Amino acid sequence: ADPSTFYLFSIASIIFSLAVVPVLLTQSSAPNLAPLTRLPLRQLWLISPLGVAGACCAGLVNATFYGMGPVFAHDIGLSIQQTSLFMASVVLGGLFLQWPIGRLSDRLDRRVVLVVVVFTVAAACLAMAQSASHGMAWLYGIGLIYGGLSFTIYSISNAHANDHADPDKLVQTASGLLIAYGVGAIAGPMIAAFIMGQAGPHAMFYYNGTIAAGLGFFALYRMLRRPSVSSTQRLPIIVLPGGQFTAGQLYAAVRRQLDRQFGRGRQSDKE
């Protein structure tokens, strides 16, 4: 089908809408949550400056790629099929590396993992910006690395912020980080579009690389300002099988895990 028409977009929209149906048909009941208090973004910044900055930078980088990636591919002369494969390689990279990088950040200082991730993203952006002199295999391979790492920036930043947040404020923390991500996601494509109009399509990756490197230097600065969270106080990845528990049971299980983790940390601090 012609990608310039509405046909393919409508098919994708229908498939996406149908994917929501199984969720709506679930018999699980919603948990009875206590009333939530507001957590202003300014207060969240005081709790975890790196978490907020990382979420905002993730919005800047990822939304820019989603919005301007096809424009970049078109402007460097890729066909429709090549553009699709390029975008797919980046998304597949994010799919495959989310889990291992998340597990690694549970074992090491999350800031160290974030520094390695963002500087590697910056290097991948530099390589992508120079992709005109290489073949398609190079473009797809670098895209796989770029997507595999850039899509983990928000997850690591979120986990780092949760390490420093009060256990009773995790929902508010997640809400604040989404706002920070949204601000970046709104501003990123507009800034990138202007830069690409002035300097050409490859400027998109110079732009994303600069943001990633800036976040890396800020993370290094924060490592000098605040000690690492002990492994006993970090909230690990919890793997739960789907479709076997109600939402209330899952909420209670997560609450017990939080009490166990943070309760242990408080006892060790008292000792």
PDB file of C-alpha atoms in Angstrom:
ATOM      1  CA  ALA A   1       0.000   0.000   0.000  1.00  0.00           C
ATOM      2  CA  ASP A   2       1.044   3.582  -0.533  1.00  0.00           C
ATOM      3  CA  PRO A   3       2.477   4.925   2.764  1.00  0.00           C
ATOM      4  CA  SER A   4       1.354   8.431   1.845  1.00  0.00           C
ATOM      5  CA  THR A   5      -2.299   7.398   2.235  1.00  0.00           C
ATOM      6  CA  PHE A   6      -4.295   6.870   5.412  1.00  0.00           C
ATOM      7  CA  TYR A   7      -4.762   3.126   4.794  1.00  0.00           C
ATOM      8  CA  LEU A   8      -1.683   1.735   6.579  1.00  0.00           C
ATOM      9  CA  PHE A   9      -2.087   4.153   9.464  1.00  0.00           C
ATOM     10  CA  SER A  10      -5.697   3.074   9.974  1.00  0.00           C
ATOM     11  CA  ILE A  11      -4.700  -0.627   9.954  1.00  0.00           C
ATOM     12  CA  ALA A  12      -2.042   0.011  12.607  1.00  0.00           C
ATOM     13  CA  SER A  13      -4.532   2.030  14.661  1.00  0.00           C
ATOM     14  CA  ILE A  14      -7.112  -0.779  14.524  1.00  0.00           C
ATOM     15  CA  ILE A  15      -4.553  -3.394  15.609  1.00  0.00           C
ATOM     16  CA  PHE A  16      -3.406  -1.177  18.474  1.00  0.00           C
ATOM     17  CA  SER A  17      -7.006  -0.615  19.604  1.00  0.00           C
ATOM     18  CA  LEU A  18      -7.796  -4.345  19.489  1.00  0.00           C
ATOM     19  CA  ALA A  19      -4.771  -5.040  21.695  1.00  0.00           C
ATOM     20  CA  VAL A  20      -6.507  -3.150  24.513  1.00  0.00           C
ATOM     21  CA  VAL A  21      -9.566  -5.433  24.446  1.00  0.00           C
ATOM     22  CA  PRO A  22      -8.019  -8.361  26.426  1.00  0.00           C
ATOM     23  CA  VAL A  23      -6.983  -5.922  29.147  1.00  0.00           C
ATOM     24  CA  LEU A  24     -10.493  -4.484  29.371  1.00  0.00           C
ATOM     25  CA  LEU A  25     -12.047  -7.969  29.589  1.00  0.00           C
ATOM     26  CA  THR A  26     -10.013  -9.010  32.640  1.00  0.00           C
ATOM     27  CA  GLN A  27     -11.934 -10.018  35.762  1.00  0.00           C
ATOM     28  CA  SER A  28      -9.284  -8.614  38.099  1.00  0.00           C
ATOM     29  CA  SER A  29     -10.470  -5.946  40.484  1.00  0.00           C
ATOM     30  CA  ALA A  30      -8.591  -2.714  41.093  1.00  0.00           C
ATOM     31  CA  PRO A  31      -6.804  -2.417  44.460  1.00  0.00           C
ATOM     32  CA  ASN A  32      -8.096  -0.061  47.112  1.00  0.00           C
ATOM     33  CA  LEU A  33      -5.402   2.593  47.093  1.00  0.00           C
ATOM     34  CA  ALA A  34      -5.013   5.225  49.769  1.00  0.00           C
ATOM     35  CA  PRO A  35      -5.503   8.857  48.702  1.00  0.00           C
ATOM     36  CA  LEU A  36      -2.335  10.171  47.089  1.00  0.00           C
ATOM     37  CA  THR A  37      -0.616  13.390  48.050  1.00  0.00           C
ATOM     38  CA  ARG A  38       0.940  15.604  45.409  1.00  0.00           C
ATOM     39  CA  LEU A  39       4.662  15.521  44.754  1.00  0.00           C
ATOM     40  CA  PRO A  40       5.636  18.687  42.863  1.00  0.00           C
ATOM     41  CA  LEU A  41       8.294  18.310  40.208  1.00  0.00           C
ATOM     42  CA  ARG A  42      10.490  20.736  42.127  1.00  0.00           C
ATOM     43  CA  GLN A  43      10.384  18.502  45.201  1.00  0.00           C
ATOM     44  CA  LEU A  44      11.085  15.446  43.052  1.00  0.00           C
ATOM     45  CA  TRP A  45      14.148  17.251  41.706  1.00  0.00           C
ATOM     46  CA  LEU A  46      15.395  17.674  45.273  1.00  0.00           C
ATOM     47  CA  ILE A  47      14.866  13.947  45.891  1.00  0.00           C
ATOM     48  CA  SER A  48      16.610  12.770  42.722  1.00  0.00           C
ATOM     49  CA  PRO A  49      18.037  15.372  40.331  1.00  0.00           C
ATOM     50  CA  LEU A  50      19.556  12.672  38.138  1.00  0.00           C
ATOM     51  CA  GLY A  51      16.266  10.779  37.940  1.00  0.00           C
ATOM     52  CA  VAL A  52      14.405  13.862  36.707  1.00  0.00           C
ATOM     53  CA  ALA A  53      17.184  14.875  34.311  1.00  0.00           C
ATOM     54  CA  GLY A  54      17.411  11.333  32.956  1.00  0.00           C
ATOM     55  CA  ALA A  55      13.661  11.135  32.361  1.00  0.00           C
ATOM     56  CA  CYS A  56      13.655  14.480  30.552  1.00  0.00           C
ATOM     57  CA  CYS A  57      16.664  13.533  28.415  1.00  0.00           C
ATOM     58  CA  ALA A  58      15.034  10.197  27.587  1.00  0.00           C
ATOM     59  CA  GLY A  59      12.033  12.119  26.277  1.00  0.00           C
ATOM     60  CA  LEU A  60      14.266  14.432  24.258  1.00  0.00           C
ATOM     61  CA  VAL A  61      16.234  11.594  22.673  1.00  0.00           C
ATOM     62  CA  ASN A  62      13.566   8.948  22.133  1.00  0.00           C
ATOM     63  CA  ALA A  63      10.765  11.212  20.942  1.00  0.00           C
ATOM     64  CA  THR A  64      13.193  12.880  18.556  1.00  0.00           C
ATOM     65  CA  PHE A  65      14.076   9.540  17.024  1.00  0.00           C
ATOM     66  CA  TYR A  66      10.463   8.396  16.724  1.00  0.00           C
ATOM     67  CA  GLY A  67       9.381  11.702  15.226  1.00  0.00           C
ATOM     68  CA  MET A  68      12.358  12.552  13.039  1.00  0.00           C
ATOM     69  CA  GLY A  69      13.924   9.124  12.414  1.00  0.00           C
ATOM     70  CA  PRO A  70      11.837   8.479   9.273  1.00  0.00           C
ATOM     71  CA  VAL A  71      12.665  11.994   8.062  1.00  0.00           C
ATOM     72  CA  PHE A  72      16.366  11.265   8.543  1.00  0.00           C
ATOM     73  CA  ALA A  73      16.042   7.990   6.634  1.00  0.00           C
ATOM     74  CA  HIS A  74      14.142   9.653   3.786  1.00  0.00           C
ATOM     75  CA  ASP A  75      16.574  12.541   3.496  1.00  0.00           C
ATOM     76  CA  ILE A  76      19.635  10.277   3.244  1.00  0.00           C
ATOM     77  CA  GLY A  77      17.977   8.413   0.385  1.00  0.00           C
ATOM     78  CA  LEU A  78      16.637   5.227   1.971  1.00  0.00           C
ATOM     79  CA  SER A  79      13.743   3.451   0.294  1.00  0.00           C
ATOM     80  CA  ILE A  80      10.489   2.723   2.102  1.00  0.00           C
ATOM     81  CA  GLN A  81      11.612  -0.834   2.852  1.00  0.00           C
ATOM     82  CA  GLN A  82      15.024   0.312   4.073  1.00  0.00           C
ATOM     83  CA  THR A  83      13.413   2.951   6.270  1.00  0.00           C
ATOM     84  CA  SER A  84      11.145   0.315   7.808  1.00  0.00           C
ATOM     85  CA  LEU A  85      14.081  -2.008   8.501  1.00  0.00           C
ATOM     86  CA  PHE A  86      16.087   0.846   9.985  1.00  0.00           C
ATOM     87  CA  MET A  87      13.301   1.817  12.386  1.00  0.00           C
ATOM     88  CA  ALA A  88      12.677  -1.846  13.232  1.00  0.00           C
ATOM     89  CA  SER A  89      16.356  -2.442  14.046  1.00  0.00           C
ATOM     90  CA  VAL A  90      16.322   0.367  16.592  1.00  0.00           C
ATOM     91  CA  VAL A  91      13.103  -0.854  18.233  1.00  0.00           C
ATOM     92  CA  LEU A  92      14.346  -4.463  18.335  1.00  0.00           C
ATOM     93  CA  GLY A  93      17.518  -3.320  20.051  1.00  0.00           C
ATOM     94  CA  GLY A  94      15.438  -1.707  22.778  1.00  0.00           C
ATOM     95  CA  LEU A  95      13.405  -4.895  23.144  1.00  0.00           C
ATOM     96  CA  PHE A  96      16.413  -7.174  23.607  1.00  0.00           C
ATOM     97  CA  LEU A  97      18.527  -5.071  25.976  1.00  0.00           C
ATOM     98  CA  GLN A  98      15.931  -3.771  28.440  1.00  0.00           C
ATOM     99  CA  TRP A  99      16.085  -6.864  30.642  1.00  0.00           C
ATOM    100  CA  PRO A 100      19.864  -7.465  30.846  1.00  0.00           C
ATOM    101  CA  ILE A 101      20.672  -3.796  31.438  1.00  0.00           C
ATOM    102  CA  GLY A 102      17.948  -3.621  34.083  1.00  0.00           C
ATOM    103  CA  ARG A 103      19.390  -6.646  35.862  1.00  0.00           C
ATOM    104  CA  LEU A 104      22.868  -5.153  35.652  1.00  0.00           C
ATOM    105  CA  SER A 105      21.669  -1.917  37.237  1.00  0.00           C
ATOM    106  CA  ASP A 106      20.280  -3.962  40.154  1.00  0.00           C
ATOM    107  CA  ARG A 107      23.747  -5.355  40.860  1.00  0.00           C
ATOM    108  CA  LEU A 108      25.851  -2.241  40.274  1.00  0.00           C
ATOM    109  CA  ASP A 109      25.490   1.436  41.020  1.00  0.00           C
ATOM    110  CA  ARG A 110      22.730   2.535  38.655  1.00  0.00           C
ATOM    111  CA  ARG A 111      24.611   5.754  37.950  1.00  0.00           C
ATOM    112  CA  VAL A 112      27.622   3.802  36.692  1.00  0.00           C
ATOM    113  CA  VAL A 113      25.361   1.805  34.382  1.00  0.00           C
ATOM    114  CA  LEU A 114      23.667   5.004  33.209  1.00  0.00           C
ATOM    115  CA  VAL A 115      27.024   6.662  32.488  1.00  0.00           C
ATOM    116  CA  VAL A 116      28.162   3.705  30.377  1.00  0.00           C
ATOM    117  CA  VAL A 117      24.812   3.601  28.572  1.00  0.00           C
ATOM    118  CA  VAL A 118      24.595   7.296  27.669  1.00  0.00           C
ATOM    119  CA  PHE A 119      28.215   7.637  26.566  1.00  0.00           C
ATOM    120  CA  THR A 120      27.782   4.554  24.383  1.00  0.00           C
ATOM    121  CA  VAL A 121      24.622   6.131  22.974  1.00  0.00           C
ATOM    122  CA  ALA A 122      26.628   9.275  22.214  1.00  0.00           C
ATOM    123  CA  ALA A 123      29.253   7.174  20.418  1.00  0.00           C
ATOM    124  CA  ALA A 124      26.517   5.358  18.468  1.00  0.00           C
ATOM    125  CA  CYS A 125      25.030   8.716  17.471  1.00  0.00           C
ATOM    126  CA  LEU A 126      28.411   9.854  16.186  1.00  0.00           C
ATOM    127  CA  ALA A 127      28.742   6.636  14.180  1.00  0.00           C
ATOM    128  CA  MET A 128      25.200   7.020  12.858  1.00  0.00           C
ATOM    129  CA  ALA A 129      25.890  10.586  11.768  1.00  0.00           C
ATOM    130  CA  GLN A 130      28.805   9.282   9.703  1.00  0.00           C
ATOM    131  CA  SER A 131      26.764   6.442   8.197  1.00  0.00           C
ATOM    132  CA  ALA A 132      26.659   7.949   4.702  1.00  0.00           C
ATOM    133  CA  SER A 133      30.049   6.435   3.884  1.00  0.00           C
ATOM    134  CA  HIS A 134      29.061   2.936   5.072  1.00  0.00           C
ATOM    135  CA  GLY A 135      26.608   0.302   3.879  1.00  0.00           C
ATOM    136  CA  MET A 136      23.151  -0.622   5.115  1.00  0.00           C
ATOM    137  CA  ALA A 137      24.503  -3.369   7.374  1.00  0.00           C
ATOM    138  CA  TRP A 138      26.433  -0.704   9.283  1.00  0.00           C
ATOM    139  CA  LEU A 139      23.325   1.454   9.601  1.00  0.00           C
ATOM    140  CA  TYR A 140      21.186  -1.422  10.879  1.00  0.00           C
ATOM    141  CA  GLY A 141      23.893  -2.635  13.275  1.00  0.00           C
ATOM    142  CA  ILE A 142      24.487   0.779  14.813  1.00  0.00           C
ATOM    143  CA  GLY A 143      20.722   1.268  14.965  1.00  0.00           C
ATOM    144  CA  LEU A 144      20.417  -1.953  16.956  1.00  0.00           C
ATOM    145  CA  ILE A 145      23.005  -0.727  19.471  1.00  0.00           C
ATOM    146  CA  TYR A 146      21.524   2.757  19.601  1.00  0.00           C
ATOM    147  CA  GLY A 147      18.001   1.522  20.272  1.00  0.00           C
ATOM    148  CA  GLY A 148      19.128  -1.124  22.734  1.00  0.00           C
ATOM    149  CA  LEU A 149      20.772   1.505  24.914  1.00  0.00           C
ATOM    150  CA  SER A 150      18.805   4.719  24.371  1.00  0.00           C
ATOM    151  CA  PHE A 151      15.502   3.073  25.287  1.00  0.00           C
ATOM    152  CA  THR A 152      16.912   2.063  28.687  1.00  0.00           C
ATOM    153  CA  ILE A 153      17.729   5.620  29.790  1.00  0.00           C
ATOM    154  CA  TYR A 154      14.244   6.226  31.175  1.00  0.00           C
ATOM    155  CA  SER A 155      14.082   2.849  32.933  1.00  0.00           C
ATOM    156  CA  ILE A 156      17.415   3.332  34.703  1.00  0.00           C
ATOM    157  CA  SER A 157      16.538   6.919  35.656  1.00  0.00           C
ATOM    158  CA  ASN A 158      13.172   5.771  36.994  1.00  0.00           C
ATOM    159  CA  ALA A 159      14.760   3.020  39.076  1.00  0.00           C
ATOM    160  CA  HIS A 160      17.398   5.420  40.412  1.00  0.00           C
ATOM    161  CA  ALA A 161      14.725   7.902  41.481  1.00  0.00           C
ATOM    162  CA  ASN A 162      12.758   5.127  43.201  1.00  0.00           C
ATOM    163  CA  ASP A 163      15.872   4.152  45.162  1.00  0.00           C
ATOM    164  CA  HIS A 164      15.822   7.577  46.812  1.00  0.00           C
ATOM    165  CA  ALA A 165      12.054   8.110  47.038  1.00  0.00           C
ATOM    166  CA  ASP A 166       9.920   7.346  50.066  1.00  0.00           C
ATOM    167  CA  PRO A 167       8.189   3.944  49.615  1.00  0.00           C
ATOM    168  CA  ASP A 168       4.818   5.661  50.059  1.00  0.00           C
ATOM    169  CA  LYS A 169       5.589   8.114  47.248  1.00  0.00           C
ATOM    170  CA  LEU A 170       6.507   5.712  44.449  1.00  0.00           C
ATOM    171  CA  VAL A 171       3.321   6.397  42.484  1.00  0.00           C
ATOM    172  CA  GLN A 172       3.830  10.151  42.752  1.00  0.00           C
ATOM    173  CA  THR A 173       7.467   9.705  41.782  1.00  0.00           C
ATOM    174  CA  ALA A 174       6.476   7.796  38.654  1.00  0.00           C
ATOM    175  CA  SER A 175       3.944  10.502  37.816  1.00  0.00           C
ATOM    176  CA  GLY A 176       6.535  13.255  38.155  1.00  0.00           C
ATOM    177  CA  LEU A 177       9.031  11.390  36.004  1.00  0.00           C
ATOM    178  CA  LEU A 178       6.395  10.946  33.300  1.00  0.00           C
ATOM    179  CA  ILE A 179       5.849  14.697  33.319  1.00  0.00           C
ATOM    180  CA  ALA A 180       9.593  15.256  32.926  1.00  0.00           C
ATOM    181  CA  TYR A 181       9.645  12.723  30.092  1.00  0.00           C
ATOM    182  CA  GLY A 182       6.660  14.422  28.470  1.00  0.00           C
ATOM    183  CA  VAL A 183       8.347  17.821  28.564  1.00  0.00           C
ATOM    184  CA  GLY A 184      11.351  16.353  26.786  1.00  0.00           C
ATOM    185  CA  ALA A 185       9.154  14.462  24.326  1.00  0.00           C
ATOM    186  CA  ILE A 186       7.349  17.668  23.363  1.00  0.00           C
ATOM    187  CA  ALA A 187      10.453  19.821  23.005  1.00  0.00           C
ATOM    188  CA  GLY A 188      12.799  17.247  21.448  1.00  0.00           C
ATOM    189  CA  PRO A 189      11.289  16.789  17.970  1.00  0.00           C
ATOM    190  CA  MET A 190      10.681  20.514  17.524  1.00  0.00           C
ATOM    191  CA  ILE A 191      14.277  21.403  18.393  1.00  0.00           C
ATOM    192  CA  ALA A 192      15.626  18.573  16.242  1.00  0.00           C
ATOM    193  CA  ALA A 193      13.471  19.598  13.282  1.00  0.00           C
ATOM    194  CA  PHE A 194      14.851  23.124  13.423  1.00  0.00           C
ATOM    195  CA  ILE A 195      18.457  21.899  13.684  1.00  0.00           C
ATOM    196  CA  MET A 196      17.974  19.423  10.833  1.00  0.00           C
ATOM    197  CA  GLY A 197      16.516  22.186   8.681  1.00  0.00           C
ATOM    198  CA  GLN A 198      19.629  24.263   9.257  1.00  0.00           C
ATOM    199  CA  ALA A 199      22.374  21.607   9.227  1.00  0.00           C
ATOM    200  CA  GLY A 200      20.948  18.594   7.389  1.00  0.00           C
ATOM    201  CA  PRO A 201      19.487  15.208   8.397  1.00  0.00           C
ATOM    202  CA  HIS A 202      22.621  13.897  10.139  1.00  0.00           C
ATOM    203  CA  ALA A 203      22.347  16.745  12.647  1.00  0.00           C
ATOM    204  CA  MET A 204      19.611  14.765  14.402  1.00  0.00           C
ATOM    205  CA  PHE A 205      22.156  12.296  15.739  1.00  0.00           C
ATOM    206  CA  TYR A 206      24.627  15.024  16.653  1.00  0.00           C
ATOM    207  CA  TYR A 207      21.774  16.571  18.634  1.00  0.00           C
ATOM    208  CA  ASN A 208      20.828  13.310  20.363  1.00  0.00           C
ATOM    209  CA  GLY A 209      24.478  12.500  21.033  1.00  0.00           C
ATOM    210  CA  THR A 210      25.037  15.880  22.664  1.00  0.00           C
ATOM    211  CA  ILE A 211      22.059  15.344  24.967  1.00  0.00           C
ATOM    212  CA  ALA A 212      23.234  11.841  25.905  1.00  0.00           C
ATOM    213  CA  ALA A 213      26.785  13.022  26.610  1.00  0.00           C
ATOM    214  CA  GLY A 214      25.467  15.931  28.675  1.00  0.00           C
ATOM    215  CA  LEU A 215      23.440  13.519  30.795  1.00  0.00           C
ATOM    216  CA  GLY A 216      26.543  11.376  31.243  1.00  0.00           C
ATOM    217  CA  PHE A 217      28.588  14.288  32.558  1.00  0.00           C
ATOM    218  CA  PHE A 218      25.736  15.272  34.888  1.00  0.00           C
ATOM    219  CA  ALA A 219      25.605  11.697  36.205  1.00  0.00           C
ATOM    220  CA  LEU A 220      29.353  11.818  36.899  1.00  0.00           C
ATOM    221  CA  TYR A 221      28.831  15.076  38.780  1.00  0.00           C
ATOM    222  CA  ARG A 222      26.027  13.563  40.854  1.00  0.00           C
ATOM    223  CA  MET A 223      28.263  10.613  41.742  1.00  0.00           C
ATOM    224  CA  LEU A 224      30.580  13.111  43.426  1.00  0.00           C
ATOM    225  CA  ARG A 225      27.710  14.747  45.309  1.00  0.00           C
ATOM    226  CA  ARG A 226      25.834  11.724  46.676  1.00  0.00           C
ATOM    227  CA  PRO A 227      26.986   8.252  47.792  1.00  0.00           C
ATOM    228  CA  SER A 228      25.655   5.128  46.139  1.00  0.00           C
ATOM    229  CA  VAL A 229      22.523   3.416  47.459  1.00  0.00           C
ATOM    230  CA  SER A 230      23.357   0.094  49.124  1.00  0.00           C
ATOM    231  CA  SER A 231      22.225  -3.051  47.348  1.00  0.00           C
ATOM    232  CA  THR A 232      19.897  -3.926  50.251  1.00  0.00           C
ATOM    233  CA  GLN A 233      17.921  -0.716  49.705  1.00  0.00           C
ATOM    234  CA  ARG A 234      17.480  -1.081  45.957  1.00  0.00           C
ATOM    235  CA  LEU A 235      14.167  -2.363  44.661  1.00  0.00           C
ATOM    236  CA  PRO A 236      15.022  -5.302  42.386  1.00  0.00           C
ATOM    237  CA  ILE A 237      13.196  -6.374  39.256  1.00  0.00           C
ATOM    238  CA  ILE A 238      10.210  -8.515  40.262  1.00  0.00           C
ATOM    239  CA  VAL A 239       9.179 -11.143  37.707  1.00  0.00           C
ATOM    240  CA  LEU A 240       5.499 -12.053  38.060  1.00  0.00           C
ATOM    241  CA  PRO A 241       3.500 -14.425  35.813  1.00  0.00           C
ATOM    242  CA  GLY A 242       0.559 -12.759  34.167  1.00  0.00           C
ATOM    243  CA  GLY A 243      -3.068 -13.780  34.483  1.00  0.00           C
ATOM    244  CA  GLN A 244      -2.746 -15.657  37.791  1.00  0.00           C
ATOM    245  CA  PHE A 245      -3.230 -12.896  40.347  1.00  0.00           C
ATOM    246  CA  THR A 246      -5.696 -10.087  40.853  1.00  0.00           C
ATOM    247  CA  ALA A 247      -4.507  -6.501  40.810  1.00  0.00           C
ATOM    248  CA  GLY A 248      -5.098  -6.308  44.569  1.00  0.00           C
ATOM    249  CA  GLN A 249      -2.890  -9.340  45.203  1.00  0.00           C
ATOM    250  CA  LEU A 250      -0.133  -7.922  43.032  1.00  0.00           C
ATOM    251  CA  TYR A 251      -0.325  -4.600  44.870  1.00  0.00           C
ATOM    252  CA  ALA A 252      -0.088  -6.361  48.244  1.00  0.00           C
ATOM    253  CA  ALA A 253       2.886  -8.438  47.071  1.00  0.00           C
ATOM    254  CA  VAL A 254       4.757  -5.374  45.865  1.00  0.00           C
ATOM    255  CA  ARG A 255       4.006  -3.563  49.126  1.00  0.00           C
ATOM    256  CA  ARG A 256       5.438  -6.487  51.123  1.00  0.00           C
ATOM    257  CA  GLN A 257       8.546  -6.438  48.938  1.00  0.00           C
ATOM    258  CA  LEU A 258       8.958  -2.707  49.532  1.00  0.00           C
ATOM    259  CA  ASP A 259       8.525  -3.088  53.283  1.00  0.00           C
ATOM    260  CA  ARG A 260      11.060  -5.892  53.300  1.00  0.00           C
ATOM    261  CA  GLN A 261      13.630  -3.938  51.294  1.00  0.00           C
ATOM    262  CA  PHE A 262      13.319  -0.565  52.969  1.00  0.00           C
ATOM    263  CA  GLY A 263      12.659  -2.015  56.413  1.00  0.00           C
ATOM    264  CA  ARG A 264      15.924  -3.929  56.209  1.00  0.00           C
ATOM    265  CA  GLY A 265      17.729  -0.757  55.189  1.00  0.00           C
ATOM    266  CA  ARG A 266      16.315   1.181  58.141  1.00  0.00           C
ATOM    267  CA  GLN A 267      17.332  -1.541  60.593  1.00  0.00           C
ATOM    268  CA  SER A 268      20.893  -1.593  59.257  1.00  0.00           C
ATOM    269  CA  ASP A 269      21.066   2.204  59.528  1.00  0.00           C
ATOM    270  CA  LYS A 270      20.012   2.030  63.174  1.00  0.00           C
ATOM    271  CA  GLU A 271      22.611  -0.621  63.878  1.00  0.00           C
TER     272      GLU A 271
END
